[in-house]
Amino acid sequence: MLVLVVVLAAAVLHATWNAMAHGAVDRAAGLALLEVSAFVIGLAMVLVQGLPPAGTWGFIIASAILHLAYLGGLLWSYELGQFSQMYPLARGTSPWVVALVSILLLGQRLAIAELAGILLISAGLIALVFIGRPGRRQVPALAAATGTGLMIAAYTVVDGLAVHRMPVLTYMGWVFMLQGFVLPLAVVAWRGPAVLRLPKKAVLTGLGGGVVSMVAYGLVLWAQTRGTLAAVAALRETSIIFGAVIGAVFFGERFGPRRAIAAAVVVAGIVLISAG
């Protein structure tokens, strides 16, 4: 039950920072500031935790690269489509991919209730996207969001393997320090130094988003040391429900009865996983 509560709390925080990134006046600048915050906190953690154990650098570098690809895909998705459609598709693609990898490649066993719950959560989340009947013009946005979801699945598997080989805080610090160093430099190289000249409120929002992002990520990493990889991945993606609510309340995006039904399917999946 503790793992369930922790992952759901992480889901709320995750939806919050994604909404902050989407709502930024300049999304690229907002994401860069978010990563500046992640770099500073990650550096502090590295100084305290020290070097990771021998033989674990591959996990850290792979996760940092995958996170950078994920953030790039997320930015592209938000530029092309609506938050309430792109976010569910990106996050809804991940659970069933992680479940397949966990069962077929990692040999993890899932209870029938857990597997059914994962499938229900994925179905409900992806339904949130197609309820809006996206047209052909949105194909690039849907492709970007699906690719982002595959990156999420990839770093989830890497993270799940890594946290059983080194302390969570050590791993988290190095990953965030590396990606937090690279991404702001990439944004500045792409847009020029002026990209970071933002109003004080926007700067504080971007930096605050980095803190929220790190807390959410840390909670999930801890949960991965206690629960099955696929179940934790599915529960984390319930952030889409919170994201859909945020999209309706703050961005004026329609929720409606059909999305409420899709949300109920996701809740049913949560119940099944907790029973499993």
XYZ file of C-alpha atoms in Angstrom:
276
model
C 0.000 0.000 0.000
C 2.871 2.401 0.772
C 4.295 1.889 -2.727
C 0.867 2.650 -4.211
C 0.542 5.905 -2.256
C 4.108 6.993 -3.066
C 3.721 6.372 -6.805
C 0.365 8.169 -6.939
C 1.961 11.144 -5.162
C 4.732 11.067 -7.776
C 2.049 11.004 -10.481
C 0.472 14.210 -9.138
C 3.876 15.924 -9.043
C 4.732 14.665 -12.524
C 1.527 16.033 -14.028
C 2.218 19.329 -12.266
C 5.677 19.885 -13.722
C 4.537 18.811 -17.192
C 1.733 21.363 -17.000
C 4.269 23.981 -15.911
C 6.430 23.114 -18.935
C 3.467 23.209 -21.312
C 2.152 26.468 -19.908
C 5.473 28.296 -20.220
C 5.495 31.339 -22.501
C 8.630 29.906 -24.132
C 8.602 26.123 -23.668
C 12.209 25.601 -24.740
C 13.401 28.235 -22.268
C 11.167 26.804 -19.547
C 12.570 23.328 -20.088
C 16.129 24.682 -20.038
C 15.490 26.416 -16.705
C 13.920 23.250 -15.340
C 17.112 21.395 -16.204
C 19.312 24.122 -14.688
C 17.520 23.446 -11.410
C 18.005 19.695 -11.899
C 21.726 20.216 -12.560
C 22.271 22.221 -9.369
C 20.409 19.721 -7.184
C 22.032 16.770 -8.962
C 25.498 18.282 -8.451
C 24.815 18.720 -4.723
C 23.717 15.080 -4.477
C 26.820 13.893 -6.345
C 29.095 15.842 -4.005
C 27.426 14.190 -1.022
C 27.007 10.675 -2.448
C 30.276 10.379 -4.362
C 31.060 8.064 -7.264
C 28.737 5.213 -8.247
C 29.846 1.584 -7.833
C 32.170 0.110 -10.460
C 30.398 -1.245 -13.513
C 27.317 0.997 -13.222
C 28.365 3.922 -15.423
C 26.578 2.383 -18.405
C 23.210 2.661 -16.637
C 23.821 6.308 -15.702
C 24.939 7.379 -19.178
C 22.158 5.423 -20.901
C 19.494 6.916 -18.628
C 20.811 10.461 -19.119
C 20.780 10.063 -22.915
C 17.286 8.541 -22.893
C 16.017 11.318 -20.614
C 17.408 13.928 -23.015
C 15.678 12.206 -25.942
C 12.473 12.034 -23.903
C 12.599 15.747 -23.013
C 13.278 16.670 -26.639
C 10.338 14.549 -27.781
C 8.136 16.023 -25.085
C 8.992 19.568 -26.167
C 8.291 18.704 -29.792
C 4.968 17.052 -28.849
C 3.818 20.092 -26.872
C 4.707 22.387 -29.759
C 2.610 20.294 -32.162
C -0.433 19.242 -30.131
C -2.694 19.802 -27.145
C -1.428 19.014 -23.651
C -4.469 16.830 -22.858
C -3.741 14.656 -25.920
C 0.042 14.581 -26.163
C 0.668 13.907 -22.473
C -1.686 10.877 -22.256
C -0.279 9.291 -25.424
C 3.346 9.794 -24.371
C 2.732 8.370 -20.916
C 0.164 5.738 -21.986
C 2.525 4.093 -24.455
C 5.045 3.291 -21.739
C 3.279 0.841 -19.339
C 2.489 -1.915 -21.808
C 5.952 -1.663 -23.415
C 7.592 -1.914 -19.975
C 5.328 -4.854 -19.110
C 6.381 -6.729 -22.260
C 10.072 -6.091 -21.621
C 9.738 -7.081 -17.960
C 8.071 -10.386 -18.794
C 9.898 -11.371 -21.990
C 13.424 -10.084 -21.336
C 13.793 -9.600 -17.575
C 11.845 -12.674 -16.495
C 9.681 -10.807 -13.984
C 6.415 -12.474 -13.052
C 3.191 -10.518 -12.801
C 0.013 -11.636 -11.084
C -3.040 -11.864 -13.346
C -4.603 -8.916 -11.503
C -1.456 -6.813 -12.012
C -1.290 -7.624 -15.723
C -4.995 -6.851 -16.187
C -4.530 -3.597 -14.283
C -1.592 -2.558 -16.489
C -3.598 -3.245 -19.648
C -6.592 -1.316 -18.311
C -4.431 1.670 -17.390
C -2.779 1.731 -20.825
C -6.125 1.376 -22.600
C -7.720 4.130 -20.545
C -4.815 6.509 -21.051
C -4.589 6.009 -24.796
C -8.384 6.365 -25.045
C -7.992 9.845 -23.584
C -6.070 10.765 -26.730
C -8.394 9.371 -29.374
C -11.582 10.608 -27.744
C -10.614 13.951 -29.265
C -10.640 12.330 -32.765
C -7.278 13.655 -33.913
C -7.190 14.376 -37.643
C -4.497 13.790 -40.242
C -2.913 17.125 -39.467
C -2.078 15.815 -36.021
C -0.188 12.751 -37.281
C 3.243 14.401 -36.662
C 2.144 15.304 -33.121
C 0.911 11.765 -32.457
C 4.145 10.321 -33.863
C 6.205 12.618 -31.631
C 4.182 11.653 -28.556
C 4.448 7.922 -29.342
C 8.216 8.205 -29.805
C 8.395 10.042 -26.497
C 6.496 7.184 -24.875
C 9.035 4.674 -26.179
C 11.836 6.762 -24.648
C 9.947 6.725 -21.337
C 9.663 2.943 -21.500
C 13.380 2.639 -22.284
C 14.601 4.794 -19.392
C 12.095 3.142 -17.048
C 13.655 -0.253 -17.738
C 17.198 1.140 -17.365
C 16.246 2.849 -14.101
C 14.594 -0.287 -12.764
C 17.776 -2.277 -13.337
C 20.071 0.472 -12.028
C 18.408 1.063 -8.646
C 19.139 -2.535 -7.665
C 22.851 -1.977 -8.302
C 23.536 1.339 -6.550
C 21.962 3.715 -4.010
C 18.949 5.581 -5.418
C 20.334 9.014 -4.462
C 23.687 8.293 -6.126
C 22.018 7.211 -9.351
C 19.530 10.056 -9.315
C 22.195 12.689 -8.671
C 24.447 11.606 -11.530
C 21.608 11.247 -14.050
C 20.156 14.653 -13.265
C 23.535 16.350 -13.164
C 24.452 15.025 -16.610
C 21.169 15.784 -18.345
C 20.867 19.091 -16.498
C 24.266 20.115 -17.835
C 23.661 19.125 -21.463
C 20.101 20.268 -22.158
C 20.424 23.980 -21.226
C 23.600 24.204 -23.333
C 21.765 22.591 -26.255
C 18.872 25.056 -25.953
C 21.263 28.041 -25.786
C 23.194 26.727 -28.814
C 19.899 26.339 -30.695
C 18.221 29.611 -29.723
C 21.060 31.832 -28.487
C 21.740 33.199 -24.969
C 18.710 35.527 -25.189
C 16.448 32.491 -24.762
C 17.071 32.558 -20.997
C 16.229 36.250 -20.597
C 12.777 35.781 -19.160
C 10.600 37.625 -16.638
C 11.322 36.788 -13.013
C 8.056 34.845 -12.656
C 8.893 32.629 -15.635
C 12.388 31.979 -14.275
C 11.054 30.987 -10.853
C 8.416 28.753 -12.464
C 11.032 26.990 -14.584
C 13.405 26.448 -11.670
C 10.539 25.322 -9.446
C 9.483 22.819 -12.100
C 12.925 21.248 -11.855
C 12.530 20.716 -8.113
C 9.066 19.181 -8.561
C 10.403 16.961 -11.355
C 13.254 15.652 -9.200
C 11.000 14.851 -6.258
C 8.596 12.963 -8.529
C 11.447 11.021 -10.125
C 13.009 10.176 -6.770
C 9.735 8.790 -5.439
C 9.382 6.540 -8.477
C 12.967 5.280 -8.196
C 12.361 4.387 -4.557
C 9.152 2.575 -5.513
C 11.054 0.573 -8.150
C 13.175 -0.915 -5.357
C 10.010 -2.158 -3.642
C 7.555 -3.167 -6.389
C 7.561 -4.848 -9.804
C 8.849 -2.658 -12.615
C 5.734 -2.968 -14.793
C 3.275 -2.234 -11.974
C 5.190 0.859 -10.820
C 5.457 2.094 -14.430
C 1.706 1.725 -14.929
C 0.805 3.412 -11.653
C 3.139 6.319 -12.406
C 1.315 7.003 -15.642
C -1.904 7.747 -13.778
C -0.416 11.233 -13.826
C -2.320 11.496 -17.117
C -5.594 11.671 -15.209
C -4.265 14.546 -13.171
C -2.874 16.029 -16.380
C -6.278 15.864 -18.082
C -7.866 17.653 -15.130
C -5.124 20.312 -15.203
C -5.625 20.726 -18.954
C -9.359 21.290 -18.438
C -9.006 23.660 -15.472
C -5.974 25.734 -16.461
C -5.730 25.460 -20.263
C -9.443 25.379 -21.116
C -9.170 21.971 -22.794
C -12.375 19.945 -22.838
C -12.704 17.018 -20.401
C -16.266 15.773 -20.934
C -18.076 12.512 -20.084
C -16.054 10.305 -22.453
C -12.800 11.313 -20.831
C -14.418 10.730 -17.445
C -15.177 7.143 -18.534
C -11.579 6.676 -19.706
C -10.418 8.002 -16.346
C -12.678 5.476 -14.588
C -11.028 2.672 -16.597
C -7.637 3.866 -15.346
C -8.910 3.898 -11.755
C -10.141 0.308 -12.209
C -6.645 -0.626 -13.350
C -5.179 0.952 -10.216
C -7.520 -1.089 -8.056
C -6.489 -4.300 -9.813
C -2.786 -3.566 -9.406
C -3.204 -2.783 -5.722
C -5.140 -6.050 -5.303
C -2.392 -7.942 -7.095
